């Protein structure tokens, strides 16, 4: 047996548990992906490799419709939430601590602290009376709700980036004749861009994944991809749902990789 | 008053309010001449950086005014002042190339591209960085970044260049090089330099005039020679160079130390109970037989290469430190326990106010 | 302060509110504000076909834990409601404990790797955290359902003669919640362990501590803030879980979240749904306060 150096950090059994955890985390997802390529429509019995479920999903007009709706909501909500979160981050970071600032932090992070089901119920009640009062039934409610709960996800990476930024760079710009606007345009904004990109990425993913709030806020015929899938799973399960899931997973992983690359510390 | 570039009038800066108030600058008035290499010298927290920031416009004085060429600029924001800063951390824009960094000021002023190009090339030539023009600051060494910062601050041809401890991040060898370089540039361009440092040696070698500051107060302004040879008080004498401090009773032209040893001092010296200051290098050690002002016993001798630091004990147990130049006597300092004579250079014995 | 200084400070405060206001308006309109309206609704009477009738009533609050006999009007404990509460709390606590049990070794393992593999492993933990919760729950559903992979595999092996009924049980909900919330435990634990000075372990061994004593007396007390943070992060969404119990627990194994939803659907009792939501919010707030207290007390260690 090879001799091992004494290592204080090594605790017996921990590595085994950790590796089991990693396997257990990915196995179900990988199985789901694998069965999206099943020739049969069972999600248990392998009947050979086939790509047939992807065209099946694509040719399903309802799938196309809900996907488009999901993407529309996610794109709108992520752009809106990132814009207002950027402004809020610029307003609240790098200044003296005040009570007003604590209040703003609390309000911005509120969607992270309140269980989704509670927010969903509150929005259902509030929007129901607006729907009655105004008669408006459009996508606006979903976009407003998604924008609100995406704000903290956009805000946090932007704020982190701002806090890591060297304040003297902006002072230097002022010293070199830049007005406040020029400083923002030529120094702050370009340096903040990776944080804004990362924030928008997270907001998009968060919006795209939401089930609970959408379920309670949507009007009739406003299913998004997740609420559509939830209904499908309850009815019957076919490999078609696996194909849709796989595509959604792929999109998420791509966005996350982009986020990871954007926030990675560069020398 | 035509030759005054910057005039600070009764500047005061207080941080915080009421009982938590900290006075960073206490009624400081100063005149800095055109084309002068002026140094603000003092330990950290003495107010020198606050003063510099006020001249740049990053800090607003609580009281007092700042004049540039006779015009009050106290209320002017930094981007309206023809004053540029070389920052301690350089503050180079990481998303811009060296060329864009150096051209930043002129482009903010809306100058035509051709003019910017020309000025940037000249500025880069001045600091010998033409070859690095298209690199990003992160790809440069510390010394090169420092030159970019300098070129960037010089490119808009400011009336006054402010330098906030610009050399503190460099290693000793590079620092010496940059000191010479800065002095050369200042002479060549004729721009007023206001230089902040806590390094007394740096201040002495580079400056035309030095202002010594401590806890928000201006203690003394003068040429390096004046400051070194005639410090106004104990703090200045102690901060600049090494000094022996001896309590003394001054009466007329005689200062009595330890109650029984009398030494001759300048007749204009303040009278009464004061501190006598002597620089170690102003004390000459001679053999015990030779004519000397005082006799002393060597108690310790530490070799430093060009000279030795020698600790001496006078007859009444008062201790002094002197420098023994190795080459002067053609040999080593006398060994410990040798009796020697001491001679003071003319004007070496200074009576300090406190 | 001089006039100039005062102007700067005032301008700073004004720009803070001005820049934050669009975000605040959206949040008040579509997140925080409606919570207050919900509180008002919990004190109204239910409408016949859903929604509410605008008259003051505490019935909703009474009926969260009590039930009124239809014949003689006496009040007794509402067993069905209490059972749902109890299931939610029990499942959330078990989930929290189990995620800690497997999450701690995982976080430890990641924190003690080389710099590069550490970043990669951390990314591997983060991906599931951000991927669709519905899809992850669905993946578990596919594996454990009666005609699913697990049963098919076990039948094929001959370990069992008939399929195990796992889906639509409390056990399935527990497995699902542990699976989906595990990253929320691992990440704060990792952050705490990452700050932990490994030389302390050597010091403890040097002073005759056994492995178990090192873990109990040195490691766990120091990483406690991470344990508390992870526990809160898992406990809160578990308690309010909706998707996981719906997909894995089915109709008979409801948790509070599903029960609340029912009041807005077939239950047609909006005030009760609102009251239950407020109750859930209060429990979560209490948990957060306990967390903040514990975290502040442990502050100097972190």
Tab-separated table of C-alpha atoms in Angstrom, chain A residues 6-15 17-19 21-22 24-29 31-32 35 42-45 80 84-85 87-88 90-92 94-96 98 100-101 103-104 107-108 110-111 113-119 121-130 132 144-145 147-149 151-153 202 205-206 208-212 215-216 225-227 229-231 233-234 237-238 241-242 244-246 248-249 252-253 256-257 259-260, chain C residues 1 5 8-9 11-13 15-20 22-24 26-32 34-35 37-38 41 51 101-110 112-113 119-136 138-143 145 147-149 152 168 179 182-183 186 198 201-202 205 211 214-215 219 236-237 240-243 246-247 256-258 260-261 264 270 273-274 276-278 280-281 284 288:
chain	number	residue	atom	x	y	z
A	6	UNK	CA	-0.832	13.121	6.807
A	7	UNK	CA	-3.475	15.535	5.623
A	8	UNK	CA	-5.398	17.444	8.251
A	9	UNK	CA	-8.169	18.381	5.851
A	10	UNK	CA	-8.985	14.767	4.929
A	11	UNK	CA	-11.964	13.353	6.769
A	12	UNK	CA	-12.865	9.708	6.198
A	13	UNK	CA	-15.890	8.980	4.029
A	14	UNK	CA	-16.339	12.603	2.943
A	15	UNK	CA	-14.967	12.059	-0.555
A	17	UNK	CA	-20.328	11.041	0.000
A	18	UNK	CA	-19.316	14.006	-2.164
A	19	UNK	CA	-18.849	11.887	-5.271
A	21	UNK	CA	-23.816	13.575	-4.348
A	22	UNK	CA	-22.387	14.728	-7.669
A	24	UNK	CA	-26.982	11.782	-7.774
A	25	UNK	CA	-27.296	15.443	-8.826
A	26	UNK	CA	-26.625	14.758	-12.470
A	27	UNK	CA	-27.911	11.220	-13.037
A	28	UNK	CA	-31.625	12.109	-13.112
A	29	UNK	CA	-31.061	15.057	-15.445
A	31	UNK	CA	-31.422	10.202	-17.813
A	32	UNK	CA	-34.085	12.700	-18.761
A	35	UNK	CA	-34.706	9.442	-22.958
A	42	UNK	CA	-41.592	5.208	-22.918
A	43	UNK	CA	-39.499	7.012	-20.378
A	44	UNK	CA	-38.251	3.712	-18.949
A	45	UNK	CA	-37.698	1.218	-21.719
A	80	UNK	CA	-36.617	45.993	-17.665
A	84	UNK	CA	-33.953	49.519	-13.113
A	85	UNK	CA	-31.545	47.327	-11.107
A	87	UNK	CA	-29.974	52.447	-11.781
A	88	UNK	CA	-30.701	51.275	-8.237
A	90	UNK	CA	-25.665	53.085	-9.041
A	91	UNK	CA	-27.846	54.919	-6.542
A	92	UNK	CA	-27.204	52.709	-3.538
A	94	UNK	CA	-20.416	53.439	-2.770
A	95	UNK	CA	-21.892	56.015	-0.442
A	96	UNK	CA	-22.371	56.598	3.235
A	98	UNK	CA	-28.034	55.585	5.676
A	100	UNK	CA	-32.964	54.937	3.568
A	101	UNK	CA	-30.373	52.717	1.941
A	103	UNK	CA	-34.862	50.214	3.371
A	104	UNK	CA	-34.026	50.074	-0.328
A	107	UNK	CA	-37.278	46.089	-0.625
A	108	UNK	CA	-35.020	44.972	-3.471
A	110	UNK	CA	-37.791	41.111	-0.670
A	111	UNK	CA	-38.626	38.654	-3.518
A	113	UNK	CA	-37.103	36.255	1.224
A	114	UNK	CA	-40.835	35.778	0.680
A	115	UNK	CA	-41.911	32.272	-0.419
A	116	UNK	CA	-42.996	32.286	-4.045
A	117	UNK	CA	-46.418	30.873	-3.240
A	118	UNK	CA	-47.135	33.828	-0.933
A	119	UNK	CA	-46.164	36.412	-3.554
A	121	UNK	CA	-51.317	34.565	-3.934
A	122	UNK	CA	-50.862	38.264	-3.199
A	123	UNK	CA	-50.466	39.031	-6.907
A	124	UNK	CA	-53.482	36.910	-7.810
A	125	UNK	CA	-55.629	38.911	-5.376
A	126	UNK	CA	-54.241	42.303	-6.439
A	127	UNK	CA	-54.261	41.704	-10.184
A	128	UNK	CA	-57.712	40.092	-10.078
A	129	UNK	CA	-59.219	43.366	-8.877
A	130	UNK	CA	-57.255	45.328	-11.474
A	132	UNK	CA	-62.030	43.515	-13.084
A	144	UNK	CA	-44.750	43.207	-14.233
A	145	UNK	CA	-44.605	40.235	-11.858
A	147	UNK	CA	-39.760	42.058	-13.692
A	148	UNK	CA	-40.312	42.477	-9.948
A	149	UNK	CA	-38.944	39.095	-8.885
A	151	UNK	CA	-34.827	42.655	-9.876
A	152	UNK	CA	-32.775	41.147	-7.008
A	153	UNK	CA	-31.157	38.637	-9.375
A	202	UNK	CA	-29.582	35.621	-14.293
A	205	UNK	CA	-32.946	32.413	-16.517
A	206	UNK	CA	-35.016	33.203	-13.427
A	208	UNK	CA	-37.734	31.514	-17.866
A	209	UNK	CA	-37.872	29.029	-14.968
A	210	UNK	CA	-40.756	30.470	-13.041
A	211	UNK	CA	-43.779	28.270	-12.468
A	212	UNK	CA	-45.621	29.299	-9.332
A	215	UNK	CA	-49.500	29.975	-12.624
A	216	UNK	CA	-51.351	32.387	-10.340
A	225	UNK	CA	-43.478	26.840	-21.285
A	226	UNK	CA	-43.150	25.772	-17.616
A	227	UNK	CA	-46.878	25.982	-16.829
A	229	UNK	CA	-45.144	21.418	-19.093
A	230	UNK	CA	-46.615	21.181	-15.603
A	231	UNK	CA	-50.020	20.489	-17.121
A	233	UNK	CA	-46.689	16.092	-16.756
A	234	UNK	CA	-49.942	15.736	-14.848
A	237	UNK	CA	-45.756	11.642	-19.823
A	238	UNK	CA	-44.206	11.180	-23.213
A	241	UNK	CA	-41.696	16.618	-22.748
A	242	UNK	CA	-38.166	15.257	-22.329
A	244	UNK	CA	-38.566	20.202	-24.610
A	245	UNK	CA	-36.872	19.903	-21.207
A	246	UNK	CA	-33.564	19.088	-22.874
A	248	UNK	CA	-34.602	24.357	-22.052
A	249	UNK	CA	-31.724	22.840	-20.066
A	252	UNK	CA	-29.943	27.536	-19.286
A	253	UNK	CA	-26.504	25.945	-19.318
A	256	UNK	CA	-24.952	30.181	-17.128
A	257	UNK	CA	-21.668	29.537	-18.869
A	259	UNK	CA	-22.552	34.370	-16.827
A	260	UNK	CA	-19.631	32.406	-15.406
C	1	UNK	CA	-20.248	71.741	7.126
C	5	UNK	CA	-20.277	70.005	1.545
C	8	UNK	CA	-22.883	67.233	-1.935
C	9	UNK	CA	-24.455	65.204	0.886
C	11	UNK	CA	-27.379	65.605	-3.702
C	12	UNK	CA	-26.125	62.126	-2.828
C	13	UNK	CA	-29.287	61.254	-0.908
C	15	UNK	CA	-29.738	60.775	-6.386
C	16	UNK	CA	-30.009	57.559	-4.336
C	17	UNK	CA	-33.804	57.833	-4.155
C	18	UNK	CA	-34.129	59.120	-7.691
C	19	UNK	CA	-32.074	56.296	-9.203
C	20	UNK	CA	-33.721	53.625	-7.064
C	22	UNK	CA	-38.119	52.880	-10.811
C	23	UNK	CA	-37.056	49.608	-9.150
C	24	UNK	CA	-38.893	50.501	-5.953
C	26	UNK	CA	-42.090	48.078	-9.659
C	27	UNK	CA	-41.362	46.161	-6.459
C	28	UNK	CA	-44.072	47.947	-4.499
C	29	UNK	CA	-46.569	47.447	-7.316
C	30	UNK	CA	-45.807	43.814	-8.144
C	31	UNK	CA	-44.187	42.286	-5.048
C	32	UNK	CA	-44.349	44.054	-1.685
C	34	UNK	CA	-49.882	43.224	-2.808
C	35	UNK	CA	-48.766	41.480	0.400
C	37	UNK	CA	-53.738	43.743	0.227
C	38	UNK	CA	-53.499	40.022	0.913
C	41	UNK	CA	-58.317	39.935	2.211
C	51	UNK	CA	-62.997	36.130	-4.766
C	101	UNK	CA	-25.875	15.486	6.280
C	102	UNK	CA	-24.810	14.986	2.671
C	103	UNK	CA	-24.133	18.652	1.883
C	104	UNK	CA	-21.475	19.139	4.535
C	105	UNK	CA	-19.117	16.415	3.271
C	106	UNK	CA	-19.711	17.675	-0.277
C	107	UNK	CA	-18.890	21.267	0.616
C	108	UNK	CA	-15.855	20.076	2.565
C	109	UNK	CA	-14.686	18.009	-0.357
C	110	UNK	CA	-14.986	20.963	-2.760
C	112	UNK	CA	-10.263	21.134	0.094
C	113	UNK	CA	-9.552	20.599	-3.640
C	119	UNK	CA	-13.920	26.270	-9.347
C	120	UNK	CA	-15.127	23.515	-11.665
C	121	UNK	CA	-16.863	21.561	-8.876
C	122	UNK	CA	-18.472	24.722	-7.600
C	123	UNK	CA	-19.795	25.429	-11.074
C	124	UNK	CA	-21.169	21.876	-11.193
C	125	UNK	CA	-23.093	22.546	-7.976
C	126	UNK	CA	-24.337	25.895	-9.283
C	127	UNK	CA	-25.773	24.584	-12.567
C	128	UNK	CA	-28.573	22.520	-10.986
C	129	UNK	CA	-29.322	25.457	-8.702
C	130	UNK	CA	-30.137	27.616	-11.712
C	131	UNK	CA	-31.748	25.008	-13.911
C	132	UNK	CA	-35.471	24.724	-14.022
C	133	UNK	CA	-36.875	23.341	-10.788
C	134	UNK	CA	-39.786	21.850	-12.678
C	135	UNK	CA	-37.489	19.877	-14.966
C	136	UNK	CA	-35.411	18.606	-12.065
C	138	UNK	CA	-39.841	15.944	-13.359
C	139	UNK	CA	-36.595	14.002	-13.757
C	140	UNK	CA	-37.096	12.495	-10.286
C	141	UNK	CA	-40.721	11.725	-11.152
C	142	UNK	CA	-39.616	9.785	-14.236
C	143	UNK	CA	-37.172	7.707	-12.266
C	145	UNK	CA	-42.774	6.377	-11.029
C	147	UNK	CA	-43.482	2.269	-14.724
C	148	UNK	CA	-40.283	4.334	-14.345
C	149	UNK	CA	-36.612	3.518	-14.670
C	152	UNK	CA	-38.032	-1.331	-14.517
C	168	UNK	CA	-47.170	10.184	-4.608
C	179	UNK	CA	-32.621	16.801	-4.639
C	182	UNK	CA	-29.272	20.521	-1.992
C	183	UNK	CA	-27.248	23.216	-3.829
C	186	UNK	CA	-23.802	23.271	-0.229
C	198	UNK	CA	-7.074	24.329	8.054
C	201	UNK	CA	-7.161	21.083	12.564
C	202	UNK	CA	-3.453	20.392	12.756
C	205	UNK	CA	-4.622	16.939	16.343
C	211	UNK	CA	-11.032	12.909	14.318
C	214	UNK	CA	-11.859	17.690	15.758
C	215	UNK	CA	-15.137	17.677	13.857
C	219	UNK	CA	-14.812	22.466	12.691
C	236	UNK	CA	-37.791	28.429	3.726
C	237	UNK	CA	-38.424	27.208	0.165
C	240	UNK	CA	-43.419	27.035	0.846
C	241	UNK	CA	-42.840	24.323	-1.763
C	242	UNK	CA	-45.517	23.955	-4.383
C	243	UNK	CA	-44.098	22.348	-7.508
C	246	UNK	CA	-47.519	18.660	-6.674
C	247	UNK	CA	-45.452	16.551	-9.038
C	256	UNK	CA	-49.103	24.202	2.747
C	257	UNK	CA	-48.338	25.605	-0.707
C	258	UNK	CA	-50.728	23.231	-2.452
C	260	UNK	CA	-53.173	27.487	-0.302
C	261	UNK	CA	-53.545	27.052	-4.049
C	264	UNK	CA	-58.139	29.769	-4.978
C	270	UNK	CA	-59.828	33.265	-0.926
C	273	UNK	CA	-55.907	31.160	1.262
C	274	UNK	CA	-54.818	34.689	2.171
C	276	UNK	CA	-52.683	30.748	5.277
C	277	UNK	CA	-50.268	32.762	3.138
C	278	UNK	CA	-49.874	35.377	5.873
C	280	UNK	CA	-46.611	31.053	6.140
C	281	UNK	CA	-44.997	34.473	5.785
C	284	UNK	CA	-40.653	32.433	7.431
C	288	UNK	CA	-35.240	34.691	9.288
